[in-house]
Coordinates of C-alpha atoms and ligand atoms in Angstrom, one line a residue:
Chain C
M1 CA 102.7 57.9 110.7
P2 CA 103.9 54.4 110.4
A3 CA 107.0 53.0 112.3
K4 CA 110.2 54.8 111.3
N5 CA 113.5 53.9 109.9
H6 CA 116.6 55.1 111.7
K7 CA 116.9 58.4 110.0
Q8 CA 113.3 59.2 110.5
W9 CA 113.5 58.1 114.1
L10 CA 116.3 60.6 114.8
A11 CA 114.8 63.4 112.8
T12 CA 114.1 66.7 114.6
P13 CA 110.5 66.7 115.8
P14 CA 108.2 69.6 114.9
L15 CA 108.8 71.2 118.3
Q16 CA 111.0 74.0 119.7
S17 CA 114.4 73.0 120.9
D18 CA 113.5 73.6 124.5
E19 CA 110.6 71.2 124.2
W20 CA 112.9 68.1 124.3
V21 CA 116.1 67.1 125.9
D22 CA 118.8 64.8 124.6
S23 CA 118.9 61.5 126.6
R24 CA 122.6 61.8 127.1
I25 CA 121.8 64.2 130.0
Y26 CA 120.4 61.1 131.7
S27 CA 123.2 58.8 130.9
D28 CA 126.6 60.5 130.1
P29 CA 129.2 59.8 132.8
Q30 CA 131.0 63.1 132.3
I31 CA 127.7 65.1 132.5
F32 CA 127.1 63.2 135.7
E33 CA 130.5 64.2 137.2
D34 CA 129.8 67.8 136.1
E35 CA 126.4 67.7 137.9
L36 CA 128.1 66.7 141.2
Q37 CA 130.6 69.5 140.8
N38 CA 128.5 72.3 139.4
I39 CA 125.1 71.6 141.1
F40 CA 125.2 69.2 144.1
R41 CA 128.3 70.7 145.6
R42 CA 126.7 74.1 145.5
T43 CA 123.1 73.6 146.4
W44 CA 121.0 73.3 149.6
V45 CA 120.0 69.7 150.4
P46 CA 117.5 68.8 153.1
V47 CA 119.4 65.9 154.7
C48 CA 116.9 65.1 157.4
H49 CA 114.2 66.5 159.6
E50 CA 115.0 68.0 163.0
S51 CA 112.7 65.6 164.8
E52 CA 115.2 62.8 163.8
M53 CA 117.6 64.4 166.3
P54 CA 115.4 65.8 169.0
K55 CA 117.9 65.9 171.9
P56 CA 121.2 67.5 172.5
Y57 CA 124.1 65.3 171.3
D58 CA 121.8 63.5 168.8
F59 CA 123.3 63.1 165.3
R60 CA 122.4 61.9 161.8
T61 CA 124.7 61.1 158.9
S62 CA 124.2 61.7 155.2
T63 CA 126.0 62.1 151.9
I64 CA 126.1 65.0 149.4
A65 CA 127.9 64.6 146.1
R66 CA 129.8 61.6 147.5
E67 CA 131.0 63.6 150.6
P68 CA 130.0 62.1 153.9
V69 CA 128.1 64.6 156.1
I70 CA 127.2 64.6 159.7
V71 CA 124.6 66.8 161.4
C72 CA 124.3 67.0 165.2
R73 CA 122.5 69.0 167.8
G74 CA 124.8 70.7 170.3
P75 CA 124.3 71.1 174.0
D76 CA 123.1 74.6 173.1
N77 CA 120.4 73.0 171.0
E78 CA 121.9 74.3 167.8
V79 CA 122.0 72.0 164.8
R80 CA 125.4 72.0 163.0
A81 CA 126.8 70.2 160.0
F82 CA 130.3 69.0 159.4
L83 CA 132.0 66.8 156.9
N84 CA 132.0 63.3 158.5
V85 CA 135.7 63.1 157.8
C86 CA 138.5 62.9 160.3
P87 CA 141.3 65.5 159.7
H88 CA 143.9 63.0 160.8
R89 CA 143.9 60.2 158.3
G90 CA 140.6 60.6 156.6
M91 CA 138.5 58.0 158.6
L92 CA 134.8 58.2 158.3
I93 CA 134.2 59.6 161.8
E94 CA 130.6 58.3 162.5
R95 CA 129.6 55.1 160.8
R96 CA 125.9 54.8 162.0
P97 CA 122.9 56.5 160.4
S98 CA 121.9 58.0 163.7
G99 CA 122.6 58.0 167.4
S100 CA 123.8 60.1 170.3
F101 CA 127.2 61.3 171.4
L102 CA 125.9 61.4 175.0
E103 CA 127.2 57.9 175.4
G104 CA 130.9 57.1 175.3
Q105 CA 132.3 55.0 172.5
P106 CA 135.0 52.3 172.8
S107 CA 137.6 54.8 171.6
G108 CA 136.3 58.0 173.2
N109 CA 134.5 59.8 175.9
P110 CA 130.8 60.8 176.4
K111 CA 129.7 64.1 174.8
R112 CA 132.5 63.9 172.2
I113 CA 132.6 63.1 168.6
T114 CA 135.3 60.5 168.5
C115 CA 137.1 59.1 165.6
M116 CA 137.6 55.5 166.5
F117 CA 140.8 55.0 164.5
H118 CA 143.3 56.9 166.7
A119 CA 140.9 58.4 169.2
W120 CA 140.9 62.1 168.2
Q121 CA 138.0 63.8 169.8
F122 CA 135.9 66.8 168.8
D123 CA 133.1 68.8 170.5
L124 CA 129.7 69.4 169.1
K125 CA 130.9 72.7 167.6
G126 CA 133.6 70.8 165.6
N127 CA 136.6 71.9 167.7
C128 CA 139.2 69.3 168.2
V129 CA 139.5 68.8 171.9
Y130 CA 141.8 65.8 172.2
I131 CA 144.7 64.4 170.2
S132 CA 146.0 61.2 171.7
R133 CA 149.7 61.6 172.6
E134 CA 149.6 65.1 171.1
K135 CA 152.9 66.5 172.6
E136 CA 154.8 63.2 172.1
G137 CA 154.0 63.1 168.4
Y138 CA 153.6 66.6 167.2
Q139 CA 155.7 68.5 169.9
D140 CA 154.8 72.2 169.1
R141 CA 154.4 71.7 165.4
L142 CA 150.7 70.9 165.3
C143 CA 148.0 71.3 167.9
K144 CA 144.3 70.9 168.4
E145 CA 143.5 74.3 167.1
N146 CA 145.0 73.4 163.7
V147 CA 142.7 70.4 163.1
G148 CA 139.0 71.2 163.7
L149 CA 136.3 69.5 161.7
R150 CA 135.2 71.0 158.3
R151 CA 132.0 72.9 159.2
L152 CA 129.3 73.2 156.6
R153 CA 126.5 75.7 156.1
C154 CA 123.4 74.4 157.9
E155 CA 119.9 75.8 158.6
V156 CA 116.7 74.4 160.0
K157 CA 113.9 75.8 157.9
F158 CA 110.6 75.3 156.1
G159 CA 108.9 73.1 158.6
G160 CA 112.0 71.8 160.5
F161 CA 114.0 70.3 157.7
V162 CA 117.8 70.4 158.2
W163 CA 119.4 72.0 155.1
V164 CA 123.1 71.6 154.3
N165 CA 125.2 73.2 151.6
L166 CA 128.8 72.2 150.8
D167 CA 129.5 75.7 149.4
D168 CA 130.7 78.1 152.0
N169 CA 129.2 81.1 150.2
P170 CA 125.8 80.0 148.9
I171 CA 122.8 82.0 148.1
S172 CA 120.8 82.3 151.3
L173 CA 118.3 79.5 151.8
E174 CA 115.5 82.0 152.1
E175 CA 116.3 83.5 148.8
W176 CA 116.8 80.1 147.3
A177 CA 113.5 78.5 148.2
G178 CA 111.4 81.1 150.2
K179 CA 109.1 81.9 147.3
P180 CA 108.1 78.4 146.2
F181 CA 107.5 77.5 149.9
S182 CA 105.3 80.5 150.4
C183 CA 102.1 78.6 149.5
L184 CA 102.7 76.2 152.4
R185 CA 104.7 78.2 154.8
K186 CA 101.8 79.0 157.2
S187 CA 100.9 75.3 157.3
L188 CA 104.4 74.0 157.8
E189 CA 105.4 76.6 160.3
A190 CA 102.3 76.9 162.5
E191 CA 103.6 74.3 164.9
P192 CA 106.4 71.8 165.2
L193 CA 106.3 68.8 162.8
E194 CA 107.5 65.3 163.3
V195 CA 108.7 62.6 161.0
F196 CA 106.8 59.2 161.1
H197 CA 108.0 57.4 158.0
Y198 CA 111.3 56.6 156.3
H199 CA 112.3 54.3 153.6
K200 CA 114.6 54.4 150.5
A201 CA 114.8 53.0 147.1
V202 CA 117.9 52.6 144.9
V203 CA 116.8 52.7 141.3
Q204 CA 118.7 52.2 138.1
T205 CA 117.8 55.5 136.6
N206 CA 119.0 59.1 136.5
Y207 CA 118.0 61.3 139.4
K208 CA 116.4 63.9 137.1
L209 CA 114.0 61.3 135.8
W210 CA 112.7 60.9 139.3
H211 CA 112.4 64.6 139.7
D212 CA 110.6 64.8 136.3
T213 CA 108.1 62.3 137.5
N214 CA 107.4 64.4 140.6
S215 CA 106.9 67.5 138.6
E216 CA 104.8 66.2 135.7
F217 CA 101.3 65.0 136.4
Y218 CA 100.5 63.8 132.9
H219 CA 101.6 60.4 134.2
D220 CA 98.5 60.3 136.4
F221 CA 97.2 58.1 133.6
M222 CA 99.3 55.2 135.1
H223 CA 97.8 55.8 138.6
Y224 CA 94.4 54.2 138.8
H225 CA 94.1 55.9 142.2
N226 CA 94.7 59.4 140.9
R227 CA 92.4 58.9 137.9
V228 CA 89.4 58.0 140.1
T229 CA 90.1 60.5 142.9
G230 CA 91.3 63.3 140.7
F231 CA 90.3 63.7 137.1
N232 CA 87.7 66.4 137.2
D233 CA 87.5 70.1 136.1
A234 CA 89.3 71.4 139.2
Y235 CA 92.1 68.9 138.7
F236 CA 92.6 69.9 135.1
A237 CA 92.7 73.6 136.2
R238 CA 95.6 73.0 138.6
K239 CA 98.4 75.3 137.7
N240 CA 102.1 74.6 137.4
E241 CA 103.9 77.7 138.6
S242 CA 107.5 78.3 137.9
F243 CA 109.8 80.1 140.4
E244 CA 113.3 81.5 140.1
H245 CA 116.2 78.9 140.5
G246 CA 114.4 76.1 138.6
H247 CA 111.7 75.4 141.2
V248 CA 108.0 74.6 140.4
V249 CA 104.9 74.5 142.5
V250 CA 101.9 72.5 141.4
G251 CA 98.8 74.3 142.7
T252 CA 96.1 72.7 144.7
F253 CA 92.6 71.3 144.2
E254 CA 90.2 69.2 146.4
V255 CA 90.9 65.5 146.1
N256 CA 87.9 63.2 146.3
Y257 CA 89.4 60.3 148.2
E258 CA 86.1 58.6 148.7
Q259 CA 86.0 57.8 145.0
Y260 CA 88.6 55.1 145.6
E261 CA 87.0 52.2 147.4
G262 CA 88.2 51.9 150.9
F263 CA 89.7 55.4 151.1
E264 CA 88.4 58.3 153.3
S265 CA 88.3 62.1 153.3
R266 CA 91.3 63.6 155.1
A267 CA 89.5 66.8 156.1
A268 CA 89.6 66.1 159.8
L269 CA 93.4 66.0 160.0
S270 CA 94.3 68.8 157.6
F271 CA 97.6 70.6 158.3
P272 CA 97.0 74.0 160.0
H273 CA 95.6 76.7 157.8
L274 CA 95.0 74.2 155.0
P275 CA 91.4 73.9 153.5
P276 CA 90.2 70.3 153.5
N277 CA 91.7 67.6 151.1
Q278 CA 94.0 70.1 149.3
W279 CA 97.1 68.9 147.6
Y280 CA 100.2 71.0 147.0
M281 CA 103.4 70.0 145.5
I282 CA 106.7 71.9 145.7
D283 CA 109.5 70.7 143.4
L284 CA 112.9 72.2 144.2
F285 CA 115.8 72.2 141.8
P286 CA 117.8 69.9 141.5
G287 CA 115.7 67.0 143.0
M288 CA 113.8 67.6 146.2
N289 CA 110.1 67.3 146.5
F290 CA 107.6 68.4 149.2
N291 CA 104.2 67.0 148.7
L292 CA 101.3 67.8 151.0
R293 CA 98.1 65.8 150.6
G294 CA 95.9 67.4 153.3
S295 CA 96.9 65.4 156.3
A296 CA 100.4 64.1 155.5
L297 CA 103.5 65.7 154.1
R298 CA 105.9 63.7 152.0
C299 CA 109.4 64.7 151.3
D300 CA 111.7 63.0 148.7
V301 CA 115.4 63.7 148.5
V302 CA 117.5 62.3 145.7
T303 CA 121.1 61.3 146.2
P304 CA 122.6 60.7 142.7
L305 CA 124.9 57.6 142.7
G306 CA 125.8 57.5 139.0
P307 CA 124.4 58.6 135.7
D308 CA 122.1 55.6 135.8
K309 CA 121.7 55.1 139.6
V310 CA 119.9 57.1 142.2
M311 CA 118.9 56.7 145.9
I312 CA 115.6 58.3 146.8
E313 CA 114.8 58.8 150.5
F314 CA 111.1 59.1 151.3
R315 CA 109.9 60.7 154.5
G316 CA 106.4 61.1 155.9
I317 CA 105.7 63.9 158.3
G318 CA 102.9 64.9 160.6
L319 CA 102.3 67.3 163.5
K320 CA 104.3 66.8 166.7
S321 CA 101.2 67.4 168.7
D322 CA 99.3 64.5 167.2
T323 CA 97.5 62.1 169.5
E324 CA 98.5 58.5 169.0
E325 CA 95.2 57.8 167.1
D326 CA 95.6 60.8 164.8
R327 CA 99.2 59.9 164.1
Q328 CA 98.1 56.4 163.1
T329 CA 95.4 57.9 160.7
R330 CA 98.0 60.2 159.2
I331 CA 100.4 57.3 158.7
N332 CA 97.6 55.4 156.9
H333 CA 96.8 58.4 154.7
H334 CA 100.5 58.7 153.8
N335 CA 101.3 55.1 153.3
S336 CA 98.2 53.9 151.6
I337 CA 99.3 56.0 148.6
W338 CA 103.0 56.7 149.1
G339 CA 104.3 54.0 151.3
P340 CA 106.5 51.2 150.0
F341 CA 103.3 49.0 149.9
G342 CA 101.0 51.9 148.8
R343 CA 99.0 52.3 145.6
N344 CA 101.0 54.9 143.8
L345 CA 104.7 55.0 144.7
H346 CA 105.4 51.6 143.3
E347 CA 103.9 52.6 139.9
D348 CA 106.2 55.7 139.9
L349 CA 109.2 53.5 140.5
L350 CA 108.2 51.2 137.6
G351 CA 108.0 54.2 135.3
V352 CA 111.5 55.6 136.0
T353 CA 113.1 52.2 136.1
G354 CA 111.8 51.6 132.6
Q355 CA 113.2 54.9 131.4
G356 CA 116.5 54.0 133.0
T357 CA 116.6 50.8 131.1
T358 CA 116.3 52.6 127.7
M359 CA 118.9 55.3 128.7
L360 CA 121.9 53.3 129.9
P361 CA 125.3 54.9 129.4
G362 CA 126.3 54.3 125.8
T363 CA 122.8 53.8 124.4
E364 CA 121.8 55.8 121.3
P365 CA 121.1 59.4 122.1
R366 CA 117.4 60.0 121.7
R367 CA 115.0 62.9 122.2
I368 CA 112.9 63.0 125.4
L369 CA 109.9 65.2 124.8
H370 CA 108.7 67.9 127.1
G371 CA 106.5 69.7 124.6
R372 CA 103.0 69.8 126.0
H373 CA 101.4 73.2 126.4
E374 CA 98.1 73.4 128.2
N375 CA 97.9 76.9 129.6
Q376 CA 100.4 76.0 132.3
T377 CA 97.9 73.6 133.9
I378 CA 98.5 70.2 135.3
H379 CA 99.3 68.3 132.1
D380 CA 101.4 71.1 130.7
E381 CA 105.1 70.2 130.7
N382 CA 106.2 73.7 131.5
G383 CA 107.5 72.5 134.9
M384 CA 110.1 70.3 133.2
R385 CA 111.0 73.0 130.6
H386 CA 111.6 75.4 133.4
Y387 CA 113.8 72.9 135.3
Y388 CA 115.9 72.1 132.3
S389 CA 116.4 75.8 131.5
E390 CA 117.9 76.2 135.0
W391 CA 119.9 72.9 134.6
G392 CA 121.4 74.3 131.4
K393 CA 122.5 77.5 133.1
W394 CA 124.2 75.6 136.0
M395 CA 125.9 73.2 133.6
N396 CA 126.5 75.5 130.7
R397 CA 125.2 72.8 128.5
L398 CA 122.2 72.9 126.2
P399 CA 119.8 70.3 127.4
S400 CA 118.7 69.5 123.8
N401 CA 122.3 69.2 122.7
P402 CA 124.6 68.9 125.7
D403 CA 127.8 69.3 123.6
Q404 CA 126.8 72.9 123.0
P405 CA 127.0 75.7 125.6
F406 CA 123.8 76.9 127.1
V407 CA 121.6 79.6 125.5
K408 CA 118.5 80.9 127.1
P409 CA 115.3 79.5 125.4
L410 CA 112.8 82.0 124.0
A411 CA 110.6 83.1 126.8
A412 CA 107.5 82.3 124.7
A413 CA 108.2 78.6 124.7
E414 CA 108.1 78.4 128.5
Chain K
M1 CA 97.2 20.1 173.1
A2 CA 93.5 20.6 173.8
T3 CA 91.9 18.5 176.6
N4 CA 90.3 16.2 174.0
G5 CA 93.7 15.5 172.5
V6 CA 93.6 17.8 169.4
D7 CA 97.0 19.2 168.7
I8 CA 96.3 23.0 168.5
A9 CA 99.9 23.9 167.8
N10 CA 99.8 21.7 164.7
L11 CA 96.7 23.4 163.5
V12 CA 98.4 26.7 163.9
R13 CA 101.5 25.6 162.0
D14 CA 99.3 24.2 159.3
T15 CA 97.5 27.5 158.9
I16 CA 100.7 29.5 158.7
Y17 CA 102.1 27.2 156.0
R18 CA 98.9 27.2 154.0
A19 CA 98.9 31.0 154.2
T20 CA 102.4 31.1 152.8
L21 CA 101.5 28.9 149.8
L22 CA 98.3 30.9 149.1
L23 CA 100.2 34.2 149.3
D24 CA 102.9 32.9 147.0
D25 CA 100.2 31.8 144.5
Q26 CA 98.5 35.3 144.8
K27 CA 95.3 33.6 145.9
W28 CA 94.4 36.5 148.0
E29 CA 90.7 35.6 148.7
Q30 CA 91.6 32.1 149.8
W31 CA 94.3 33.6 152.0
L32 CA 91.6 35.8 153.6
E33 CA 89.4 32.8 154.2
L34 CA 92.1 31.6 156.7
C35 CA 91.4 34.9 158.6
D36 CA 88.7 35.6 161.2
D37 CA 86.3 38.5 160.5
S38 CA 88.1 40.5 163.2
F39 CA 91.5 40.0 161.4
H40 CA 94.0 42.8 161.4
Y41 CA 97.1 42.9 159.3
A42 CA 100.1 45.2 159.5
I43 CA 103.5 45.5 157.9
K44 CA 105.9 47.2 160.4
S45 CA 109.5 48.0 160.6
Y46 CA 111.8 49.9 162.9
S47 CA 113.9 52.7 161.3
P48 CA 117.1 53.5 163.1
E49 CA 117.4 56.5 160.7
I50 CA 114.5 58.2 162.3
S51 CA 114.5 56.2 165.5
R52 CA 110.8 55.2 165.1
D53 CA 108.7 52.2 164.7
M54 CA 106.8 52.5 161.4
T55 CA 103.7 51.0 159.9
Y56 CA 104.2 50.6 156.2
L57 CA 100.7 49.1 155.6
Q58 CA 97.8 48.1 157.8
G59 CA 94.1 47.2 157.5
S60 CA 91.2 45.1 158.6
R61 CA 90.1 42.0 156.7
K62 CA 87.5 44.1 154.9
E63 CA 90.1 46.7 153.9
L64 CA 92.5 44.0 152.7
A65 CA 89.7 42.4 150.7
T66 CA 89.0 45.7 148.9
M67 CA 92.7 46.3 148.4
V68 CA 93.4 42.9 146.7
K69 CA 90.2 43.3 144.7
L70 CA 91.6 46.5 143.2
L71 CA 95.1 45.2 142.6
P72 CA 94.4 44.3 138.9
K73 CA 93.5 47.9 138.2
H74 CA 97.0 49.0 139.3
N75 CA 100.2 48.6 137.3
T76 CA 102.6 46.3 139.0
D77 CA 105.9 44.6 138.7
H78 CA 105.3 41.1 137.3
S79 CA 107.9 39.2 139.3
P80 CA 106.3 36.7 141.5
L81 CA 107.4 36.3 145.1
T82 CA 108.4 33.1 147.0
R83 CA 108.1 33.2 150.8
H84 CA 110.1 30.8 152.9
T85 CA 108.6 30.5 156.3
S86 CA 109.8 28.7 159.4
V87 CA 107.5 28.6 162.4
Y88 CA 109.7 29.0 165.4
T89 CA 107.3 29.1 168.4
V90 CA 103.6 28.4 169.0
D91 CA 102.2 29.3 172.4
V92 CA 98.7 27.9 172.9
A93 CA 96.5 29.6 175.6
E94 CA 95.5 27.5 178.5
D95 CA 91.9 27.3 177.4
A96 CA 93.1 26.2 173.9
K97 CA 90.9 28.9 172.3
S98 CA 93.8 31.1 171.1
A99 CA 97.4 30.9 170.2
R100 CA 100.3 33.1 169.3
A101 CA 103.1 32.1 166.9
I102 CA 106.3 33.6 165.8
S103 CA 107.8 32.6 162.4
S104 CA 110.8 33.8 160.5
F105 CA 110.5 34.4 156.8
V106 CA 112.5 35.5 153.8
V107 CA 110.9 36.5 150.5
Y108 CA 112.6 35.9 147.2
Q109 CA 111.7 37.9 144.1
N110 CA 111.7 35.7 141.1
M111 CA 112.5 38.2 138.4
L112 CA 110.2 38.4 135.4
D113 CA 110.6 42.1 134.6
G114 CA 113.7 43.0 136.6
V115 CA 115.4 46.1 135.2
N116 CA 115.7 44.5 131.8
S117 CA 113.8 41.2 131.5
H118 CA 116.1 40.0 128.7
I119 CA 118.9 39.9 131.3
D120 CA 117.2 39.6 134.6
A121 CA 114.2 37.3 134.0
G122 CA 114.8 33.9 135.6
E123 CA 117.0 35.1 138.4
S124 CA 115.8 35.0 142.0
R125 CA 116.9 37.7 144.4
L126 CA 116.5 38.1 148.1
F127 CA 113.7 40.6 148.5
L128 CA 112.6 40.8 152.2
V129 CA 113.7 39.5 155.6
G130 CA 111.4 39.5 158.6
R131 CA 109.2 37.8 161.1
Y132 CA 105.5 37.0 161.2
I133 CA 104.0 37.6 164.6
D134 CA 100.6 35.9 164.4
V135 CA 97.6 35.5 166.8
F136 CA 95.0 32.8 166.2
K137 CA 91.5 32.0 167.3
C138 CA 91.3 28.2 167.6
D139 CA 88.8 25.4 168.0
D140 CA 89.2 21.7 167.6
S141 CA 89.1 21.8 163.8
K142 CA 90.9 24.9 162.8
A143 CA 93.0 27.9 163.7
L144 CA 92.1 31.2 162.1
F145 CA 94.3 34.3 161.9
V146 CA 93.1 37.1 164.2
K147 CA 96.2 39.2 163.8
R148 CA 99.3 39.2 161.6
E149 CA 102.1 41.6 162.2
V150 CA 104.8 41.4 159.5
R151 CA 108.0 42.8 161.0
L152 CA 110.4 43.7 158.2
E153 CA 114.1 44.3 158.6
N154 CA 114.1 46.2 155.3
R155 CA 114.0 49.9 154.8
R156 CA 115.3 49.8 151.3
L157 CA 112.3 48.8 149.3
D158 CA 112.5 49.0 145.5
K159 CA 109.8 48.2 143.0
G160 CA 108.0 44.9 143.5
S161 CA 106.4 45.5 146.8
H162 CA 102.8 46.2 146.0
W163 CA 101.2 43.1 147.6
P164 CA 100.5 41.7 151.1
I165 CA 103.6 39.8 152.3
Ligands
FES501 S1 141.9 58.9 161.3 FE1 140.8 59.8 162.8 S2 142.0 59.8 164.5 FE2 143.2 59.0 163.0
FE2_502 FE1 103.1 59.5 140.4

């Protein structure tokens, strides 16, 4: 078929309607606002790893759906999450990415969460324990008991990740993600894990396009590394398995790292209970990814910043018990592919940046195809179809025509 | 200064600045010729987020040679980088056979692709900030890199960071 005129270009392709989405779902400002409300304010987000806050009084800060969040480890060793917002006049309570409340701050005492603005202090359970000139200003009208921090649902789970949910009554985390994690649970929970890598990218693209790239492997054609270490019969037999709630797991196979010059087998440092050089990928709705290549676990978390802007945080994780030498090897394994100077990550960022460029808010709505069927194996696009079916439910919008309410696609098409 | 009057510190500075130009010009093999066989390269950064020192990339001279040889097989951002290096200190060992230097650098990305090349191409953006911590093996005629540690301040690293810095 030759190049097309405008009408031909916009014509319905000879595919089922759940085999494409309308590009407005990646660019429309109102759809983006609805996503923050309907999805991100109601879902479990792994904001950090527990090894980032190993000691009592350690804290980390984060953001979910524009809301500042703080997680901290209490003197009882419990990890708790709060809105990082002062109940007095709305100051951001903690401004640093991480630290410890063991030390006093200019406005406050050790072992307290202090708001620097007017020196209100809170304990690590979120109770307000000090209001400066309390009686003088509030007499008996308002007291500490009236003004605790906003506590948030928080659990440490699936290999030590700290999960937070802005919704007070969410589905349990076990019910939410237990099944997709079952393929790696033994490996991730055999012994404590520890983070060794962190960096972030802010990309002018929609967060779902990043998640799509993590769940479709057809794009391995752009990764020279994956072509030479992967493309064999076992690779093409890898299954994409769909789970309830929009999650997808990409099944494993044995990667031949030696096929890329300068790379080595990772067998000696496999995670516990994992056969050598296996590669599992868990994609959780709406944009979290857990990717275990034998010796190193990668975790991506998206923080959507706008319809056309996303921050992606990348973590690398190994075993807490690693010797220094083993840790360094794990770091090499992780970063030679997935680090900011690694072979693959950069190519993935190029891909989604280019998509973002063609799908800016206000550009012509176009169809983005997800129509490959290959027996639910690696280059089948069933993972994305499954994701968008879930997205449609949460948003009550039809991904292929987001002005229309959601209707469930025919089961056969998945 | 070596006993025979050769200014080793100057040789060291000269090697660092030559390396900067060769890296800017993506003449990777010629850059590696400034490195001893025992050369080790690492890009490191401290993350206050996870409270850990990180190694973004590291390798021996041989591993780097393999890496740069394979670069053309990989997709990459086309925007060239310009490094601005200032050598701050050079400490020459007493026997004048080795030296250690600390340089400050910034790297600009000269947009070719950008997000949309129609708009972004031709603009230069600050890309990286950091220090080179270099160790040299020296004789009267040359100073060769034995070790380079690139210490970055950056933990936000978008596309365009595929190459040795
Ligand atoms: S805003 Fe926090 S103490 Fe006033
Ligand atoms: Fe990829």
